[in-house]
Every structure is written in structure tokens, then in C-alpha cells.
PDB file of C-alpha atoms in Angstrom:
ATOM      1  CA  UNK A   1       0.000   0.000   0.000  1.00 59.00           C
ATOM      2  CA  UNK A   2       1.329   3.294  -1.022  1.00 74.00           C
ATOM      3  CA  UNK A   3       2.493   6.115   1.367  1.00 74.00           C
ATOM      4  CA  UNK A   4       0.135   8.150   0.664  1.00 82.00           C
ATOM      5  CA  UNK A   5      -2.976   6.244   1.053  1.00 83.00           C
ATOM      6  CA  UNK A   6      -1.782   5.702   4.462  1.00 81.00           C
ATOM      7  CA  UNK A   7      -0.904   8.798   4.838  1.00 83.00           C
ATOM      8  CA  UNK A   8      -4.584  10.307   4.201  1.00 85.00           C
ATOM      9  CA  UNK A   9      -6.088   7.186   6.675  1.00 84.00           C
ATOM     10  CA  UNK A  10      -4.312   8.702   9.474  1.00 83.00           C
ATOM     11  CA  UNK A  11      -4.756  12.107   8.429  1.00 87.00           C
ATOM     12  CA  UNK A  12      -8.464  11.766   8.481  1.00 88.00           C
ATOM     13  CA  UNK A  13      -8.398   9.219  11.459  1.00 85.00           C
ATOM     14  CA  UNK A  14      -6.382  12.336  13.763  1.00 86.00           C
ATOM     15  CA  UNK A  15      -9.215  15.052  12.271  1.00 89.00           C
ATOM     16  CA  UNK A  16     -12.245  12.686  13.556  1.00 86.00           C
ATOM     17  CA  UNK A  17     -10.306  12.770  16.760  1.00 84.00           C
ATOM     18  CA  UNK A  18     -11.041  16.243  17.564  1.00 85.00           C
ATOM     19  CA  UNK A  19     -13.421  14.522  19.747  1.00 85.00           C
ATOM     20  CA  UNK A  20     -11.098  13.709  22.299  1.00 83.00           C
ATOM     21  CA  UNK A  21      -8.296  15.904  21.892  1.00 85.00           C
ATOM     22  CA  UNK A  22      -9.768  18.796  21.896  1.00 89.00           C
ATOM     23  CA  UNK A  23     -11.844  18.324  25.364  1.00 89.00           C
ATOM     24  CA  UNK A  24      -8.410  17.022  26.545  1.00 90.00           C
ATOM     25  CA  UNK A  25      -6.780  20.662  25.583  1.00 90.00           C
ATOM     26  CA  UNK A  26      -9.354  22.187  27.432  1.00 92.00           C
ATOM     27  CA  UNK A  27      -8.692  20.246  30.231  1.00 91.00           C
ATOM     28  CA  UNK A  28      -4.616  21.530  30.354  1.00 90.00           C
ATOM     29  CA  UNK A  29      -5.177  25.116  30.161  1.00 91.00           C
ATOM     30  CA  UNK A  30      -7.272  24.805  32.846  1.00 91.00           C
ATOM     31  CA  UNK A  31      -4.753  24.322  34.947  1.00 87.00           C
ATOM     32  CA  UNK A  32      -4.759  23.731  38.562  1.00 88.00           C
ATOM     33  CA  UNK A  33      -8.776  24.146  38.574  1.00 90.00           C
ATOM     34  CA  UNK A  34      -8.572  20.272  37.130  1.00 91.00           C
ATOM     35  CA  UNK A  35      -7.214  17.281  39.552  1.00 92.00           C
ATOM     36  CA  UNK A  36      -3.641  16.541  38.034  1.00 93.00           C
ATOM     37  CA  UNK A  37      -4.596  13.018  37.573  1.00 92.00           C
ATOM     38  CA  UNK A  38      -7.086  14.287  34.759  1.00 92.00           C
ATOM     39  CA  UNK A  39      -4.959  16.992  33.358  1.00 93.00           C
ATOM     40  CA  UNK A  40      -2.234  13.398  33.096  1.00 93.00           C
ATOM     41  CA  UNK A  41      -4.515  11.417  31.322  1.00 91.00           C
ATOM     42  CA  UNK A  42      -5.553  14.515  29.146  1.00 92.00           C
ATOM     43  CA  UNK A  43      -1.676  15.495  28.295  1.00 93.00           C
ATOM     44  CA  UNK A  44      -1.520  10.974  27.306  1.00 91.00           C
ATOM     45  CA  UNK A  45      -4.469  11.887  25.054  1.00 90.00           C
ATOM     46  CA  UNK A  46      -2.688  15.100  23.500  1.00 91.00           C
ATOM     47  CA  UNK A  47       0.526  12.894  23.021  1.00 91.00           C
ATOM     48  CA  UNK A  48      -1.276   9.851  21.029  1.00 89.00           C
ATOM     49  CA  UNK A  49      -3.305  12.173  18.649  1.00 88.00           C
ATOM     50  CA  UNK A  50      -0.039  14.156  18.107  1.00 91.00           C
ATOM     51  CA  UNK A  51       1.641  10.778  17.255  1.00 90.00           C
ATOM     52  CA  UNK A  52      -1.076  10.211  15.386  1.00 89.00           C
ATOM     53  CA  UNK A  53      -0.499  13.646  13.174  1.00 90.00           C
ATOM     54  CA  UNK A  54       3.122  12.954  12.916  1.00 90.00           C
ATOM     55  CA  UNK A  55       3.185   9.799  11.592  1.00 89.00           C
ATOM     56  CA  UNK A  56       0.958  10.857   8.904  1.00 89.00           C
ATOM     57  CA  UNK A  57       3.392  13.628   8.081  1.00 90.00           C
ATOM     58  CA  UNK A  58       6.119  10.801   8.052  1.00 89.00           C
ATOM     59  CA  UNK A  59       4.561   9.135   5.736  1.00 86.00           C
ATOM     60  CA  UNK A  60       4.477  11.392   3.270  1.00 88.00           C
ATOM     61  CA  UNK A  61       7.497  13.123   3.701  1.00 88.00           C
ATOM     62  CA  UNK A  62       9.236  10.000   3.788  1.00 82.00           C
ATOM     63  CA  UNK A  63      10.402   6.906   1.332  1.00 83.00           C
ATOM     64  CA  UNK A  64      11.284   4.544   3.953  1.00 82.00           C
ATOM     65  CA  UNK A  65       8.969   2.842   6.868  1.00 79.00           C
ATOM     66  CA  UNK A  66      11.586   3.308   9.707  1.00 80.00           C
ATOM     67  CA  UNK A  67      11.130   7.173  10.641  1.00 84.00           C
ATOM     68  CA  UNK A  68       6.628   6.736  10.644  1.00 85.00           C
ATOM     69  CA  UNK A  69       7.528   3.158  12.579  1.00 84.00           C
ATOM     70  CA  UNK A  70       9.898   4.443  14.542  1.00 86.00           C
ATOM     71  CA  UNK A  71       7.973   8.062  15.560  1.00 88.00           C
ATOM     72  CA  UNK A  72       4.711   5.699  15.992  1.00 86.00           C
ATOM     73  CA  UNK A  73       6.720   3.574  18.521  1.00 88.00           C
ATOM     74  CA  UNK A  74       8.181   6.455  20.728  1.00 90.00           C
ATOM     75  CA  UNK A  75       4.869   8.102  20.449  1.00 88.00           C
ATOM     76  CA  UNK A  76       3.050   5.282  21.540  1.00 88.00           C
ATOM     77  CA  UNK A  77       5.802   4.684  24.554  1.00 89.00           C
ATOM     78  CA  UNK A  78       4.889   8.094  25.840  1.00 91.00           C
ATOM     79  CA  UNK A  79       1.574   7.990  25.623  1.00 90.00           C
ATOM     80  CA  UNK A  80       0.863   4.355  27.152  1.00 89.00           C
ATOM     81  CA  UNK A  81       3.903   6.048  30.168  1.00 90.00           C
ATOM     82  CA  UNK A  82       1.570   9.319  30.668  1.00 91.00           C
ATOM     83  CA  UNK A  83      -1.539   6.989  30.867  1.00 89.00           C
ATOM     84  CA  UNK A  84      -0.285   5.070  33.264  1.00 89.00           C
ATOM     85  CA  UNK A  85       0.789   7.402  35.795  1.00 92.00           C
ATOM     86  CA  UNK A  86      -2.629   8.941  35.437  1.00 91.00           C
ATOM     87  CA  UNK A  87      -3.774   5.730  36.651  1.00 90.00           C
ATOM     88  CA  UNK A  88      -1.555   6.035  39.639  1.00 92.00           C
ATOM     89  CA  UNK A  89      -2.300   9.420  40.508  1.00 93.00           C
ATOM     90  CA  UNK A  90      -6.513   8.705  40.005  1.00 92.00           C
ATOM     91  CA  UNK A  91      -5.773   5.785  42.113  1.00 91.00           C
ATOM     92  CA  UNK A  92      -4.303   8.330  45.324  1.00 93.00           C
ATOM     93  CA  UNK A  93      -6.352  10.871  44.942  1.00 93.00           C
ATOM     94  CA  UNK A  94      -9.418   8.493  45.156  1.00 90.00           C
ATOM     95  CA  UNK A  95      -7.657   6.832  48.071  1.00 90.00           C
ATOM     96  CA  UNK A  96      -7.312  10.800  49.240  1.00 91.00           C
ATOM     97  CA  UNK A  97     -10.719  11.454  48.959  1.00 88.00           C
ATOM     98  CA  UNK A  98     -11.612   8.520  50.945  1.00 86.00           C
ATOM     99  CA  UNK A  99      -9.493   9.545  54.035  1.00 88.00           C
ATOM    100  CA  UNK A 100     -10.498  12.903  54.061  1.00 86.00           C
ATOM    101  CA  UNK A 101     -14.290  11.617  53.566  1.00 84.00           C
ATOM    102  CA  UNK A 102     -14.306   9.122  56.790  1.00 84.00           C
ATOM    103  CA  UNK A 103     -12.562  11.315  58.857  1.00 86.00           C
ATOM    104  CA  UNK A 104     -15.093  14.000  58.589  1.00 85.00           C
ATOM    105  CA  UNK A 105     -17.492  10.904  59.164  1.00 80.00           C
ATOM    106  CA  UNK A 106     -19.008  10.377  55.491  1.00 69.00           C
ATOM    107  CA  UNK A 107     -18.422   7.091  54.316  1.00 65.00           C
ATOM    108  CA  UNK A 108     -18.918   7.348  50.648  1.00 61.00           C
ATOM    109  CA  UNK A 109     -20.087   3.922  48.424  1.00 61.00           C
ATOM    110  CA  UNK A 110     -17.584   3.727  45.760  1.00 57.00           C
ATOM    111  CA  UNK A 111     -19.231   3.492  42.045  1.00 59.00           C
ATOM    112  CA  UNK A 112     -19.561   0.123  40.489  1.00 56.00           C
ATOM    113  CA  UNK A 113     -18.046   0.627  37.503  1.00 56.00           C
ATOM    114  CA  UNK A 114     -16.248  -2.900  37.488  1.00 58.00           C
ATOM    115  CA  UNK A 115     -18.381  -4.691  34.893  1.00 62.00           C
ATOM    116  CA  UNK A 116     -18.162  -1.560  32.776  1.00 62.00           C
ATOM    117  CA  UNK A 117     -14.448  -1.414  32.322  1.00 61.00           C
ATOM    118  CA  UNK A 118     -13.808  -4.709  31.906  1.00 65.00           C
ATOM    119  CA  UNK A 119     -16.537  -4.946  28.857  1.00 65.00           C
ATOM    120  CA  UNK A 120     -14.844  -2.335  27.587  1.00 63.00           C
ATOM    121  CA  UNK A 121     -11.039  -3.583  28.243  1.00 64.00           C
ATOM    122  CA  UNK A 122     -12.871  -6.976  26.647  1.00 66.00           C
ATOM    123  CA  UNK A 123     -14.050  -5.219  23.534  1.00 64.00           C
ATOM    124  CA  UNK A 124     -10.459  -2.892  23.050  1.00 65.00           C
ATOM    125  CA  UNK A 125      -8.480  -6.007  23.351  1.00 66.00           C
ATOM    126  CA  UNK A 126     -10.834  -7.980  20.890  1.00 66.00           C
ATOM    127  CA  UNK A 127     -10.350  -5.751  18.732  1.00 64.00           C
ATOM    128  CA  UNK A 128      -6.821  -5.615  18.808  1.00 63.00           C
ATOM    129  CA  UNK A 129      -6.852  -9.472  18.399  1.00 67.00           C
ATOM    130  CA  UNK A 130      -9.054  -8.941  15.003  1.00 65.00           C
ATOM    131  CA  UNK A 131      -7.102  -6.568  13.408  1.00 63.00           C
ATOM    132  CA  UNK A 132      -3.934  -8.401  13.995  1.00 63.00           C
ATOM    133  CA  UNK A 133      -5.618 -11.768  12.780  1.00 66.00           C
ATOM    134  CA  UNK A 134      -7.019  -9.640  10.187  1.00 64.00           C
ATOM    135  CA  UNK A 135      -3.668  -8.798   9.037  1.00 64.00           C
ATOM    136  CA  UNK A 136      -2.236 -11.767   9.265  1.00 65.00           C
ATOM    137  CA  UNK A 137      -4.997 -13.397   6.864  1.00 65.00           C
ATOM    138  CA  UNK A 138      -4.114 -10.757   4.731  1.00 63.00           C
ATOM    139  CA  UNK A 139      -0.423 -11.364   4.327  1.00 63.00           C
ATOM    140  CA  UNK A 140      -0.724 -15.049   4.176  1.00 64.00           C
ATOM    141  CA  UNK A 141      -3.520 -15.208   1.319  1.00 62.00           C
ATOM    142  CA  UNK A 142      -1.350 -12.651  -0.518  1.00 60.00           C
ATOM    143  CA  UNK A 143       1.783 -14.701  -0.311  1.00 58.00           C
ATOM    144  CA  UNK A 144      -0.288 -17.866  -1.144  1.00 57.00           C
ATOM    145  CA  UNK A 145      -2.103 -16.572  -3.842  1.00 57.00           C
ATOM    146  CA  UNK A 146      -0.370 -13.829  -4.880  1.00 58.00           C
ATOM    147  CA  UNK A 147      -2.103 -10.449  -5.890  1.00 57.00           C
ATOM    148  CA  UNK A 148      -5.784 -11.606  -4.206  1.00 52.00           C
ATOM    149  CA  UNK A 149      -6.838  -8.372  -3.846  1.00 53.00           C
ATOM    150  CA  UNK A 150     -10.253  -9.280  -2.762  1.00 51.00           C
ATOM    151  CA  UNK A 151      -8.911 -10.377   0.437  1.00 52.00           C
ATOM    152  CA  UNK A 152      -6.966  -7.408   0.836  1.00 54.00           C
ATOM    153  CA  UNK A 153     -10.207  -4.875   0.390  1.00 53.00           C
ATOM    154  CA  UNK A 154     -12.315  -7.190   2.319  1.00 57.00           C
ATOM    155  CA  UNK A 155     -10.457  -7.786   5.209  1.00 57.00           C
ATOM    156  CA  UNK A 156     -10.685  -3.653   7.098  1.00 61.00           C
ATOM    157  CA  UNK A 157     -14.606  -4.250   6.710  1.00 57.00           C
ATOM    158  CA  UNK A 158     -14.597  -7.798   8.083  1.00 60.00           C
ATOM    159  CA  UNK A 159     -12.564  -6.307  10.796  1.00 60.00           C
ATOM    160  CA  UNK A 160     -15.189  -3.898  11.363  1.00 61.00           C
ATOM    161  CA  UNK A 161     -18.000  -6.119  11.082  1.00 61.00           C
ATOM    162  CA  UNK A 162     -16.693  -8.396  13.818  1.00 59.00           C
ATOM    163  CA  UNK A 163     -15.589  -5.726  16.221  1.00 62.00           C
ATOM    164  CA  UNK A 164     -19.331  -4.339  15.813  1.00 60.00           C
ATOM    165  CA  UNK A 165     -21.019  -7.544  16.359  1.00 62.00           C
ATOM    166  CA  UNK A 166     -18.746  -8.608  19.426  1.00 61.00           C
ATOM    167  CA  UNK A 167     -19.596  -5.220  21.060  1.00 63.00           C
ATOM    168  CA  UNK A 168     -23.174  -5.476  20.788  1.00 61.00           C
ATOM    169  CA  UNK A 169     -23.137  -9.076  22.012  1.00 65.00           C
ATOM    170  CA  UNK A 170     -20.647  -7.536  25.160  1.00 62.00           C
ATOM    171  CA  UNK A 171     -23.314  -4.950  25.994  1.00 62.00           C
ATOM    172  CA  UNK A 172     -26.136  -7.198  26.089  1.00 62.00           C
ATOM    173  CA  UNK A 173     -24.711  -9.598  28.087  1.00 64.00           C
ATOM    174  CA  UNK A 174     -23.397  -6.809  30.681  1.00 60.00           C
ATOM    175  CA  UNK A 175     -26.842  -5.322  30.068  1.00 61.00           C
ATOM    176  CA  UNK A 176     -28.385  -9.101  31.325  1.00 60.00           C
ATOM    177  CA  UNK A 177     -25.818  -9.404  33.854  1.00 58.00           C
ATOM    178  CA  UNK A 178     -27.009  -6.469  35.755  1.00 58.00           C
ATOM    179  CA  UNK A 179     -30.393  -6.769  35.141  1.00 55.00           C
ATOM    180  CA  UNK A 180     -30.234  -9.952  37.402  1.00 55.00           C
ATOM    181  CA  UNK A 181     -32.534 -12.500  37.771  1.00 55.00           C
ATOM    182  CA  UNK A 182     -36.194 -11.506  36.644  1.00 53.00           C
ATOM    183  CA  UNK A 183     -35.145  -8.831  34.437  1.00 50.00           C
ATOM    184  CA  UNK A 184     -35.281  -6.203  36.767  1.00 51.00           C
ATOM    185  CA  UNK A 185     -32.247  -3.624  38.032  1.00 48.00           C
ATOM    186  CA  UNK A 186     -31.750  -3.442  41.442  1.00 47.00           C
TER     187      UNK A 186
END
């Protein structure tokens, strides 16, 4: 696949991103008014999409795969480093909150949001696992068979397909799961 063509995919991928970049730019200059565990997690957002906009500026500035691989690795390093001390920091300042809570005598009921993450931790990592199957369908049926270029174009919307179908079937079942028995939330 040409440079360019990938080029324009992540181009157009880091645009329909303003979504969550630009919330998480809002969230920096802010400042101190936001906890720093949030304004982590929102600088971790800022560096992937920025990754994201560089490597598509690698790959058209550039004849090899090495510098878009290599800035695509170092971005994702930092950004996966950020995110994670986020999680640290959320995690003490929860713990924080807690203390300061009971000792004024408030006991606060943490939120359930157990089932939640891991559907969607479930449906990241599925997806992960589809696209790298997909991939590797892709190269083998195009060393087997040479040019099959039907597997090639058919493979992003299989990808799709399956990632759509396995989320649905995810939310109902979370959605039955907490219903509990007689189909009624508690």
C-alpha cells in the first residue's frame, strides 16, 4: 500500500479525533482548577493524537517505513507512560478522597463501575486481536495466492463487522448481567 494512502487514513483518522483531543486541551489550560490526575490522562491523550499527526506527516514526507515506525513507537511509549501514571495518581487521589471523607465521618459507596471497564477492556483487546488476525490473513492469502486483492479490500470491513457484532453481544450480556434474575435492576 502506497504512502500516501496511508498517509490520508491517518490524516483523516487524527481530524475525527477532535473529539477527544480537543476536550483534553481544554482540560490543560485549565490548569490547577482540574485534579492533576485528569490533566495526566488529558496530556496521554494530547501525546497519542499528536503521534497520530506525525506519523501521517512521516509518511508522506518520507520513502522509507523506519522514521513513521519508529515516531509511531516512541509516540506510543509516551503515551501508554503518561496513561499510566494517570492511573496512579486517580488511584491516590481516590484513596485521598476517601481519608479525608471518613474522617469528617461520610463514608462514601464507591461506584460500580467494574463490569463496565472490563466490557470495555474486553471489547479494546478484541479488537486488537481482530485486526492483527485480520492482518495476518491478509499477508498469508497474498503470499499464497499472490495479488488476491479481494482479500486485501475485504479484510478492514470484516474487521469492522466483527468488532461491531462482538460489542453489541458484550453490551447485552453486561446489560443481562445487571439486570439480574427476573429482568429487573436493582
Amino acid at each position: 500500500m502506497p504512502h500516501a494512502v496511508l498517509a490520508l487514513g491517518a490524516a483523516a483518522v487524527t481530524a475525527a479525533g477532535c473529539v477527544w483531543y480537543l476536550p483534553a486541551l481544554a482540560d490543560l489550560r485549565a490548569g490547577a482548577d482540574r485534579p492533576v490526575a485528569r490533566r495526566t490522562a488529558a496530556a496521554a491523550c494530547l501525546s497519542g493524537w499528536a503521534t497520530s499527526g506525525i506519523v501521517s506527516v512521516l509518511l508522506l514526507a518520507c520513502e522509507e517505513w523506519w522514521p513513521p515506525s519508529g515516531a509511531a513507537l516512541a509516540g506510543a511509549a509516551v503515551t501508554v507512560g503518561l496513561r499510566g501514571l494517570a492511573a496512579v495518581q486517580r488511584h491516590r487521589e481516590t484513596r485521598e478522597a476517601a481519608r479525608d471523607w471518613a474522617a469528617l465521618g461520610h463514608l462514601r459507596r464507591p461506584r460500580d463501575t467494574g463490569g463496565a471497564r472490563h466490557a470495555v477492556a474486553v471489547l479494546i483487546g478484541t479488537g486488537l486481536i481482530a485486526a492483527v488476525t485480520a492482518a495476518a490473513l491478509g499477508a498469508v492469502t497474498e503470499r499464497v495466492h499472490g495479488r488476491a486483492w479481494w482479500a486485501v479490500a475485504s479484510m478492514p470491513s470484516a474487521v469492522v463487522a466483527l468488532f461491531l457484532v462482538l460489542a453489541l453481544l458484550c453490551g447485552r450480556a453486561l446489560r443481562h448481567h445487571r439486570a439480574g434474575p427476573g429482568g429487573r435492576r436493582p
